[in-house]
Short mmCIF file of C-alpha atoms in Angstrom, two decimals:
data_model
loop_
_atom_site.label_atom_id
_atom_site.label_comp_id
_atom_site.label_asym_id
_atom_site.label_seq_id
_atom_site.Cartn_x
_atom_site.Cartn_y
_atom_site.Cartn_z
CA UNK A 114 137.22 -132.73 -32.26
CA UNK A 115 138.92 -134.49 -29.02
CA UNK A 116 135.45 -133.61 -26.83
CA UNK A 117 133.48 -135.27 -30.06
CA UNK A 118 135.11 -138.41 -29.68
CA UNK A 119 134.97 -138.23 -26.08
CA UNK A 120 131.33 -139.14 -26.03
CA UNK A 121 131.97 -142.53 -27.08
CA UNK A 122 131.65 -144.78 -23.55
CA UNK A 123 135.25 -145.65 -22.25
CA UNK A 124 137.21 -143.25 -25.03
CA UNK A 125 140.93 -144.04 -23.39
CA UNK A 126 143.75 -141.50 -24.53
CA UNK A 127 145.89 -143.92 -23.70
CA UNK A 128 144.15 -147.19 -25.55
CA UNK A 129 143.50 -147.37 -29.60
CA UNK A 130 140.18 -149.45 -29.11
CA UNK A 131 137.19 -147.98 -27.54
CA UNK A 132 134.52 -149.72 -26.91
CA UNK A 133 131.74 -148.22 -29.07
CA UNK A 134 130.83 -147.95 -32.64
CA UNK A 135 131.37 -144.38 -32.36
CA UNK A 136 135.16 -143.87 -31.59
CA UNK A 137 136.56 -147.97 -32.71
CA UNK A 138 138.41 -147.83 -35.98
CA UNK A 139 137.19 -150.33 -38.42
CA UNK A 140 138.26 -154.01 -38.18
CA UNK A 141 137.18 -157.38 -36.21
CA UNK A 142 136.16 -155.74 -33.07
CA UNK A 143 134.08 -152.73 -34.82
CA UNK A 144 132.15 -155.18 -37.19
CA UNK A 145 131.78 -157.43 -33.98
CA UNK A 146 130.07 -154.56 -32.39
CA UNK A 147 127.86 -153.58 -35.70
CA UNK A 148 126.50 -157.74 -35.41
CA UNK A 149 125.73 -157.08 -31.63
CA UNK A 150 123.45 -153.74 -31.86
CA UNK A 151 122.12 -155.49 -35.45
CA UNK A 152 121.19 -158.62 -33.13
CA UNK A 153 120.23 -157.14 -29.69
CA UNK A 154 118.49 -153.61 -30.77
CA UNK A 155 117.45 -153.69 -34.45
CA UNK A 156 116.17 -157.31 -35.49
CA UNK A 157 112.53 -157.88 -36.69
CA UNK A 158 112.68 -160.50 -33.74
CA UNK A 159 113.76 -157.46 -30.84
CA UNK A 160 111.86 -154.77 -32.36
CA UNK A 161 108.36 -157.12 -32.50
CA UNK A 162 109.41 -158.35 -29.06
CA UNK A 163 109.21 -154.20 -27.53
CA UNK A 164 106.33 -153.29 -29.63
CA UNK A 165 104.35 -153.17 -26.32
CA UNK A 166 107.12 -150.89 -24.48
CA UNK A 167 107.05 -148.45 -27.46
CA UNK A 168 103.17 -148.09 -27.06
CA UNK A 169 103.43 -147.49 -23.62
CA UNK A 170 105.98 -144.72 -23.59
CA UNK A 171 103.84 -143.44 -26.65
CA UNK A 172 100.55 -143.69 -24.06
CA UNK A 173 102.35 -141.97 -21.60
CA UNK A 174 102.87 -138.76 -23.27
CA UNK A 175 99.63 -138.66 -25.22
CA UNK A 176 98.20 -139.50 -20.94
CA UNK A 177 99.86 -136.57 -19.52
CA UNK A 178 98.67 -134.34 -22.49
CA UNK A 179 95.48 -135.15 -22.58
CA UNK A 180 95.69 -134.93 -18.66
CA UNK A 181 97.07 -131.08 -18.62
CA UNK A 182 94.93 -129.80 -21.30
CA UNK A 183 91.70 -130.87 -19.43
CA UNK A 184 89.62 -130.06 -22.37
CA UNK A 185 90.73 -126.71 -23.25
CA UNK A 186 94.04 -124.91 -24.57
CA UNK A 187 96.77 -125.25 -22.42
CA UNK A 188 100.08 -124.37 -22.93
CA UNK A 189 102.66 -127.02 -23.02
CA UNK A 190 106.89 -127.52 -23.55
CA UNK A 191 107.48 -130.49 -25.57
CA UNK A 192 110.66 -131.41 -24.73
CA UNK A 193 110.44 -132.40 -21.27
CA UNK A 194 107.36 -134.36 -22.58
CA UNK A 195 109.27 -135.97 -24.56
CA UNK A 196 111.48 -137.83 -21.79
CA UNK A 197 110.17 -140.58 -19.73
CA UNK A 198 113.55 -141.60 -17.88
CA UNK A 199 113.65 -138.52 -16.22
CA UNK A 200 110.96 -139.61 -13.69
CA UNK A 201 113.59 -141.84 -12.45
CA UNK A 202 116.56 -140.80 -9.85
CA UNK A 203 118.72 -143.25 -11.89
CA UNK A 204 116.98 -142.33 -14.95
CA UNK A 205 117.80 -138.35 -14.46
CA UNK A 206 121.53 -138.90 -13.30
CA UNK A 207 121.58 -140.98 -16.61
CA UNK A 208 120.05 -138.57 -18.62
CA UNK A 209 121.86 -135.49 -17.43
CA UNK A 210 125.53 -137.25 -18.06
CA UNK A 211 124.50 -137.75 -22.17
CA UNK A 212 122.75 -134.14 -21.91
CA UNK A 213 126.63 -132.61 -20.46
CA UNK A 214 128.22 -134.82 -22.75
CA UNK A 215 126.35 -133.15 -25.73
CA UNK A 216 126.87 -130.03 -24.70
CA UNK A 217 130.22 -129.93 -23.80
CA UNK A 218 130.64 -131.41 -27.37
CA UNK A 219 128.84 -128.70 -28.97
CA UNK A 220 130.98 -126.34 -27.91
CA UNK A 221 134.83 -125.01 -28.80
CA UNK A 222 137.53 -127.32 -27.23
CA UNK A 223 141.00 -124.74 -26.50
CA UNK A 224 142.53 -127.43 -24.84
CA UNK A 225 142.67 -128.85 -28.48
CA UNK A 226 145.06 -125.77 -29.56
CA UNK A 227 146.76 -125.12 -26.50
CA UNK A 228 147.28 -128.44 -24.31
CA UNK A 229 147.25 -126.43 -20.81
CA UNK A 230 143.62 -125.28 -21.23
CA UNK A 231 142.19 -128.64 -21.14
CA UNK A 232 139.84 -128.46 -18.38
CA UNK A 233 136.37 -129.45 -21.04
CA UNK A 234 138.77 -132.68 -21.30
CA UNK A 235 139.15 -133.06 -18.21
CA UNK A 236 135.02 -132.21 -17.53
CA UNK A 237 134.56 -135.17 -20.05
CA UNK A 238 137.00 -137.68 -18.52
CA UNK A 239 134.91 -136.93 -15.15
CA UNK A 240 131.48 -137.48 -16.94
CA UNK A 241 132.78 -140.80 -18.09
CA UNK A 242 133.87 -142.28 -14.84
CA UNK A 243 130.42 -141.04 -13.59
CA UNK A 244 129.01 -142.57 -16.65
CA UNK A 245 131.12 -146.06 -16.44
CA UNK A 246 129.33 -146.11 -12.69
CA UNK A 247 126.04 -145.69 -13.57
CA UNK A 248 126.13 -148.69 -16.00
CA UNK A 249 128.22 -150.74 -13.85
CA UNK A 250 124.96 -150.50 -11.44
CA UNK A 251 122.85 -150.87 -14.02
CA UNK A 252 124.67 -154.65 -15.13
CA UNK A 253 124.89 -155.34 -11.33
CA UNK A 254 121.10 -154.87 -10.80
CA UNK A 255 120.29 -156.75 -13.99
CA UNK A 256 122.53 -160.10 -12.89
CA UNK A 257 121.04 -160.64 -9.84
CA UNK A 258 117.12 -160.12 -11.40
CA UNK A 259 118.41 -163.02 -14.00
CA UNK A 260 119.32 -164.62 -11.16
CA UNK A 261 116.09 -164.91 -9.42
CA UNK A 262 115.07 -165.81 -12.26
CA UNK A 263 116.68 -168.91 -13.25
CA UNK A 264 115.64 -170.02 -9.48
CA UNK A 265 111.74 -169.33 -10.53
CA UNK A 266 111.04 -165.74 -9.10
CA UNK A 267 110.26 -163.53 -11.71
CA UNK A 268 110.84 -163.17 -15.60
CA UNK A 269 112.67 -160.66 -18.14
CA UNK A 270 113.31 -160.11 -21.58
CA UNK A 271 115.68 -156.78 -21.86
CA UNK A 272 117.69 -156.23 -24.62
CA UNK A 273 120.58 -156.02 -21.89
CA UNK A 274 119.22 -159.29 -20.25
CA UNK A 275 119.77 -161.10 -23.39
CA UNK A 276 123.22 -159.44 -24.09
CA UNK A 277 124.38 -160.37 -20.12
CA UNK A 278 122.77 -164.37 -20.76
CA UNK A 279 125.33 -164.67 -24.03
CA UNK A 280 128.25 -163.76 -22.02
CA UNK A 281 128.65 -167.38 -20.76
CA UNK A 282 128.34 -168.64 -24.62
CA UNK A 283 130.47 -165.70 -26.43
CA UNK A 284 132.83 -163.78 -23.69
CA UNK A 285 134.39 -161.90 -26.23
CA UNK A 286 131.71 -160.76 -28.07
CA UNK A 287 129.65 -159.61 -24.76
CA UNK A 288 132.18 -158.62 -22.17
CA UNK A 289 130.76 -155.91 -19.77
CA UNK A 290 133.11 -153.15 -21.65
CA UNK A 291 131.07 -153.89 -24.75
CA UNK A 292 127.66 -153.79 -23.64
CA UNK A 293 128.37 -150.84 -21.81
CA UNK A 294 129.50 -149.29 -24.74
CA UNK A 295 126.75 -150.59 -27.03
CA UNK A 296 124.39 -149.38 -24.43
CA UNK A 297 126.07 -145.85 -24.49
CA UNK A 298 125.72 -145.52 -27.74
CA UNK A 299 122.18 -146.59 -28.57
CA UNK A 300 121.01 -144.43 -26.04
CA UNK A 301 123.43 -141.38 -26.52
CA UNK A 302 122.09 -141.51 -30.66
CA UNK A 303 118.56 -142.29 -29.83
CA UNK A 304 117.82 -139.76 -26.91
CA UNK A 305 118.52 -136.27 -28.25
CA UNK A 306 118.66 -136.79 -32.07
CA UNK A 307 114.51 -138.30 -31.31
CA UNK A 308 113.60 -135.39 -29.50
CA UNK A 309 115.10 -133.40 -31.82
CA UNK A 310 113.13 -134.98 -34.77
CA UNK A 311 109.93 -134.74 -33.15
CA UNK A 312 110.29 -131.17 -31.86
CA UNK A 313 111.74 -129.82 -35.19
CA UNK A 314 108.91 -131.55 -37.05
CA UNK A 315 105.90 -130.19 -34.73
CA UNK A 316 107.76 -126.19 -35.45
CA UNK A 317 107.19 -126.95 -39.26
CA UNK A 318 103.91 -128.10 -38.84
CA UNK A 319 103.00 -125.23 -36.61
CA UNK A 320 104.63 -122.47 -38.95
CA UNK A 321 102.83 -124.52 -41.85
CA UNK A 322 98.79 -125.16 -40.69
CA UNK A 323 98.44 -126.36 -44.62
CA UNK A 324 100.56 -129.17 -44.42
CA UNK A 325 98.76 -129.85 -40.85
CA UNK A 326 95.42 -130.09 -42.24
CA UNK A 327 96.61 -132.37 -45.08
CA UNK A 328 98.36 -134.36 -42.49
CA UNK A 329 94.71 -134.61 -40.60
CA UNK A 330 92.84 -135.28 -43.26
CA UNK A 331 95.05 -138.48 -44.26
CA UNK A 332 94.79 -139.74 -40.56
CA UNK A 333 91.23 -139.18 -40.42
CA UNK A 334 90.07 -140.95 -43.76
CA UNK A 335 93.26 -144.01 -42.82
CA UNK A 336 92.81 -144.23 -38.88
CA UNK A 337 89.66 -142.31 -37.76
CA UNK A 338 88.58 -141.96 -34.07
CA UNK A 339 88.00 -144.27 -32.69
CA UNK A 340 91.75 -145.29 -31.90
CA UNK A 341 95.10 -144.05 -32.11
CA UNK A 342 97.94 -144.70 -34.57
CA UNK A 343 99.38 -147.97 -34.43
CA UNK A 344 102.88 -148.70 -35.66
CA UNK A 345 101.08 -151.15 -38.40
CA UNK A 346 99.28 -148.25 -39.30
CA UNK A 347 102.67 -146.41 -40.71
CA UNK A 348 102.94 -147.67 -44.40
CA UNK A 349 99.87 -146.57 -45.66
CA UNK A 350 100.07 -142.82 -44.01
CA UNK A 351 102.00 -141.95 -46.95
CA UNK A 352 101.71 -138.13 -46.23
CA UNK A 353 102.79 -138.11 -42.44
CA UNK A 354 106.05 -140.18 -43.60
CA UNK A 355 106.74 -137.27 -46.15
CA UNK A 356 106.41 -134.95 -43.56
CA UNK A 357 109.00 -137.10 -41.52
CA UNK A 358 111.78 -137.16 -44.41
CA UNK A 359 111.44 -133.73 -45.57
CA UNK A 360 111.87 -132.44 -41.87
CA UNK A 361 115.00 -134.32 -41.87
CA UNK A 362 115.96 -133.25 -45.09
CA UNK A 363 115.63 -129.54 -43.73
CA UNK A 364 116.75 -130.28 -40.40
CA UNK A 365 118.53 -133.27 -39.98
CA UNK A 366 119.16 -134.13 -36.42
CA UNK A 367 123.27 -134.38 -37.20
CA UNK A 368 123.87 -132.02 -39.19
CA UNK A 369 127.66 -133.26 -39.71
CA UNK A 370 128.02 -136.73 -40.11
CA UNK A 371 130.09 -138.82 -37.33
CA UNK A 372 133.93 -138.79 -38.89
CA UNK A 373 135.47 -141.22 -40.90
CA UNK A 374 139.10 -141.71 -41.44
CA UNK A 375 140.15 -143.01 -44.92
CA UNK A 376 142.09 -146.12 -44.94
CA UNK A 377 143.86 -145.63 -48.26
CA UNK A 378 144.58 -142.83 -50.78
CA UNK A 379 141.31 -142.32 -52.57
CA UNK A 380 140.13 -139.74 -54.59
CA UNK A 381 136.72 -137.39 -53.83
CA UNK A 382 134.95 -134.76 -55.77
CA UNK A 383 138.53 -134.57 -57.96
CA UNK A 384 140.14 -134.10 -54.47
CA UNK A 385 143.48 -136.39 -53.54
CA UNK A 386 142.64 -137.86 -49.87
CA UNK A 387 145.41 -139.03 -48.14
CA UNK A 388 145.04 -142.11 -46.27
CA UNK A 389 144.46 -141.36 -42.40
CA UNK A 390 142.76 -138.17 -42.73
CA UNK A 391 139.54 -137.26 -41.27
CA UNK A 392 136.90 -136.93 -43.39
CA UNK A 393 133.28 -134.84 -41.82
CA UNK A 394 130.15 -135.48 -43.97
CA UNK A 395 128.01 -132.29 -44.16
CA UNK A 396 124.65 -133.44 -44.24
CA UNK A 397 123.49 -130.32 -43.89
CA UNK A 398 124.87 -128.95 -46.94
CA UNK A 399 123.56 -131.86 -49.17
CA UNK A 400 120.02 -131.79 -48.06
CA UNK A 401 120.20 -127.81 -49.26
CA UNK A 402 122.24 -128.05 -51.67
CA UNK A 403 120.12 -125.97 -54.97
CA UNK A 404 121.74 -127.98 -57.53
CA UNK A 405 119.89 -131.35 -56.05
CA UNK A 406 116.57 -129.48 -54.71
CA UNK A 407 114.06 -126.89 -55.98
CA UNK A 408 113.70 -124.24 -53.63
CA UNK A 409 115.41 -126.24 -51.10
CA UNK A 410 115.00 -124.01 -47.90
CA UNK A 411 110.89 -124.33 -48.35
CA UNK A 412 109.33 -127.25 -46.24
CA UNK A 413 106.71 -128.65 -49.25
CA UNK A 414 105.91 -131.89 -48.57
CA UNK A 415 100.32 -132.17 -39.75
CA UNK A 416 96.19 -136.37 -35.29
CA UNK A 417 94.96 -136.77 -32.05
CA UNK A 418 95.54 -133.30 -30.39
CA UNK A 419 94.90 -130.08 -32.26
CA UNK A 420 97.61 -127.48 -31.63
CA UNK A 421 97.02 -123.77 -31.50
CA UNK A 422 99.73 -120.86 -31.34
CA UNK A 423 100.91 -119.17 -28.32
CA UNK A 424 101.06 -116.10 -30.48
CA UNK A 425 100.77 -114.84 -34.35
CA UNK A 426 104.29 -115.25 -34.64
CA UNK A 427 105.86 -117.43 -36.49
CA UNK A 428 108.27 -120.63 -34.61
CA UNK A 429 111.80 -119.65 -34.03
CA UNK A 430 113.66 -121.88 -36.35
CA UNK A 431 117.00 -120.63 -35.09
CA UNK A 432 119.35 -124.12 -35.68
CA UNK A 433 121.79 -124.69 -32.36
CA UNK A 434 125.37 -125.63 -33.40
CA UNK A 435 127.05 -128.60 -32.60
CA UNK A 436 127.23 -132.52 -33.31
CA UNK A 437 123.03 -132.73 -32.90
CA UNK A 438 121.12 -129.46 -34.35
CA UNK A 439 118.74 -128.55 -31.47
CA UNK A 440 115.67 -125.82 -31.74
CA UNK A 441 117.72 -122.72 -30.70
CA UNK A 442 114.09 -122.07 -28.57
CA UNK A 443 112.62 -125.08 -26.78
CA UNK A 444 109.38 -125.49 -28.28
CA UNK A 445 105.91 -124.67 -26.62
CA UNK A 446 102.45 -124.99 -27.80
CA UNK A 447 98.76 -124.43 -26.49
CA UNK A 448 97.61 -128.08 -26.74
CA UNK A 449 93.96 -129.38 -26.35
CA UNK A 450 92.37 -132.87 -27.18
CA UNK A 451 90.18 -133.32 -30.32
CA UNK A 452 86.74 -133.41 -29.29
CA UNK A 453 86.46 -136.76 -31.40
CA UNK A 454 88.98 -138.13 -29.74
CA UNK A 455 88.04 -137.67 -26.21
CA UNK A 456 86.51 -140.94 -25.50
CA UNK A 457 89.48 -142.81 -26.73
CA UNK A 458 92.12 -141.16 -24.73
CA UNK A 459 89.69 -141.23 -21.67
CA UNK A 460 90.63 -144.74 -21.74
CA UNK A 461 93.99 -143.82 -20.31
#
């Protein structure tokens, strides 16, 4: 449990606030934090403001699909699809520090039974100096590009710009150790859990060409051809959004829950809690849990590509242990754009 609290940006064993969401205990400072990600990442305002990176990043992987399929069935592995930041140096030093971070989480920590073998502690202390760096950069870079911009050369609107630009107004609320850590954790929940999402969901669709067709059918009658989905589009594609919830209901991208600590004595499912204990959600158990759900291992609730099978057999839905549930089997599939859909992805 040590290395799973480790992952939150700047976790001090020596310090009892941490600068994340994660790892901070509840009080002034964690509800401080909550109001910054609520303001910076998830307002209507920000979220309409990035509508236009979203569609690029979407345009991107739909470009280099439609690029390597070249009009016939190609085969293709989604996951490194999936990850744009990777075709930067920074980006891949970045990306590989959350990746070792996960992974060292997902495995069994000795060093938290028997102190001296605490080298994956140690590994993790490492990854967060190296980590601390590459955002320290990262702030650097950004302050002198709002810089030349307050002289007149150039203009940005990052969600770190604007979190930097209230430091003069609200120092406490925006020091560097908090955006940092607010930064480490948007990024750290919304990298692999996202990939994990969209991979799981395509290996349900695949072993599942039914709920594919129905899928297709809904797009084609809502959207047609002559464009792609648009985020707009979303509410009324009733059956695609099933498809999204029962995939996480099956295979929910954290399968345990991050931990809470009780505050007080309370009591749970008839159980005393004592206050200060640790208490692990499993999310996993609830979404399958046959007294809630009929059948609930079945998936019963599939666009612009149509996806054929490397082979007869069915996806390996093997479920990877740890904090995030990853495909056990990095998923690949023999991709080819729909011949109605040509002209519009041309366009890329």
């Amino acid at each position: 449990m040590t290395s799973f609290l480790q992952i939150g940006f700047n976790f001090l064993l020596a310090s009892s606030s941490p600068t994340t969401m994660v790892a901070c205990s509840y009080g002034w400072h964690w509800c401080n934090l909550r109001c910054v990600a609520a303001l910076e990442f998830f307002s209507t305002t920000r979220l309409n403001a990035y509508v236009g990176i979203q569609q690029d990043e979407i345009w991107a992987v739909v470009e280099t699909l439609f690029r390597e399929s070249g009009g016939s069935f190609t085969k293709v592995e989604m996951r490194s699809r999936q990850v744009k930041m990777e075709d930067l140096v920074e980006g891949r030093r970045f990306l590989n520090i959350i990746r070792e971070k996960i992974d060292l989480s997902q495995t069994s920590n000795p060093g938290d039974f028997l102190p001296f073998l605490s080298c994956q502690e140690k590994r993790m202390l490492k990854l967060q100096s190296e980590n601390d760096a590459v955002l320290d950069e990262l702030i650097g870079e950004r302050r002198k590009k709002l810089g030349a911009y307050q002289h007149g050369r150039g203009r940005t609107n990052s969600m770190m710009d604007a979190m930097i630009l209230s430091q003069a107004s609200k120092p406490e609320h925006y020091a560097d150790e908090i955006i940092k850590g607010v930064i480490m954790t948007i990024l750290t929940a919304g990298t692999d859990t996202l990939l994990l999402t969209i991979e799981w969901a395509m290996s349900l669709l695949r072993n599942h060409p039914e709920v594919l067709e129905k899928a297709k059918a809904e797009l084609d009658s809502r959207i047609g051809h002559k464009r792609l989905v648009d985020e707009s589009d979303l509410p009324k594609l009733h059956y695609p959004q099933s498809i999204v919830k029962e995939r996480l209901r099956l295979y929910p991208a954290a399968p345990l829950l991050v931990p809470h600590e009780s505050s007080a004595d309370c009591t749970i499912g008839g159980f005393d809690i004592p206050r200060g204990t640790m208490l692990l959600v499993n999310a996993w158990a609830i979404h399958r849990d046959p007294k809630v759900w009929d059948d609930p291992a079945s998936f019963k609730p599939e666009s612009a590509f149509e996806w054929g099978r490397m082979t007869e057999e069915l996806e390996d839905m093997f479920e990877g242990i740890g904090i995030t549930m990853r495909n056990g089997k990095p998923l690949e599939a023999m991709c080819r754009a729909h011949n109605e859909m040509i002209n519009v992805l041309s366009e890329t």
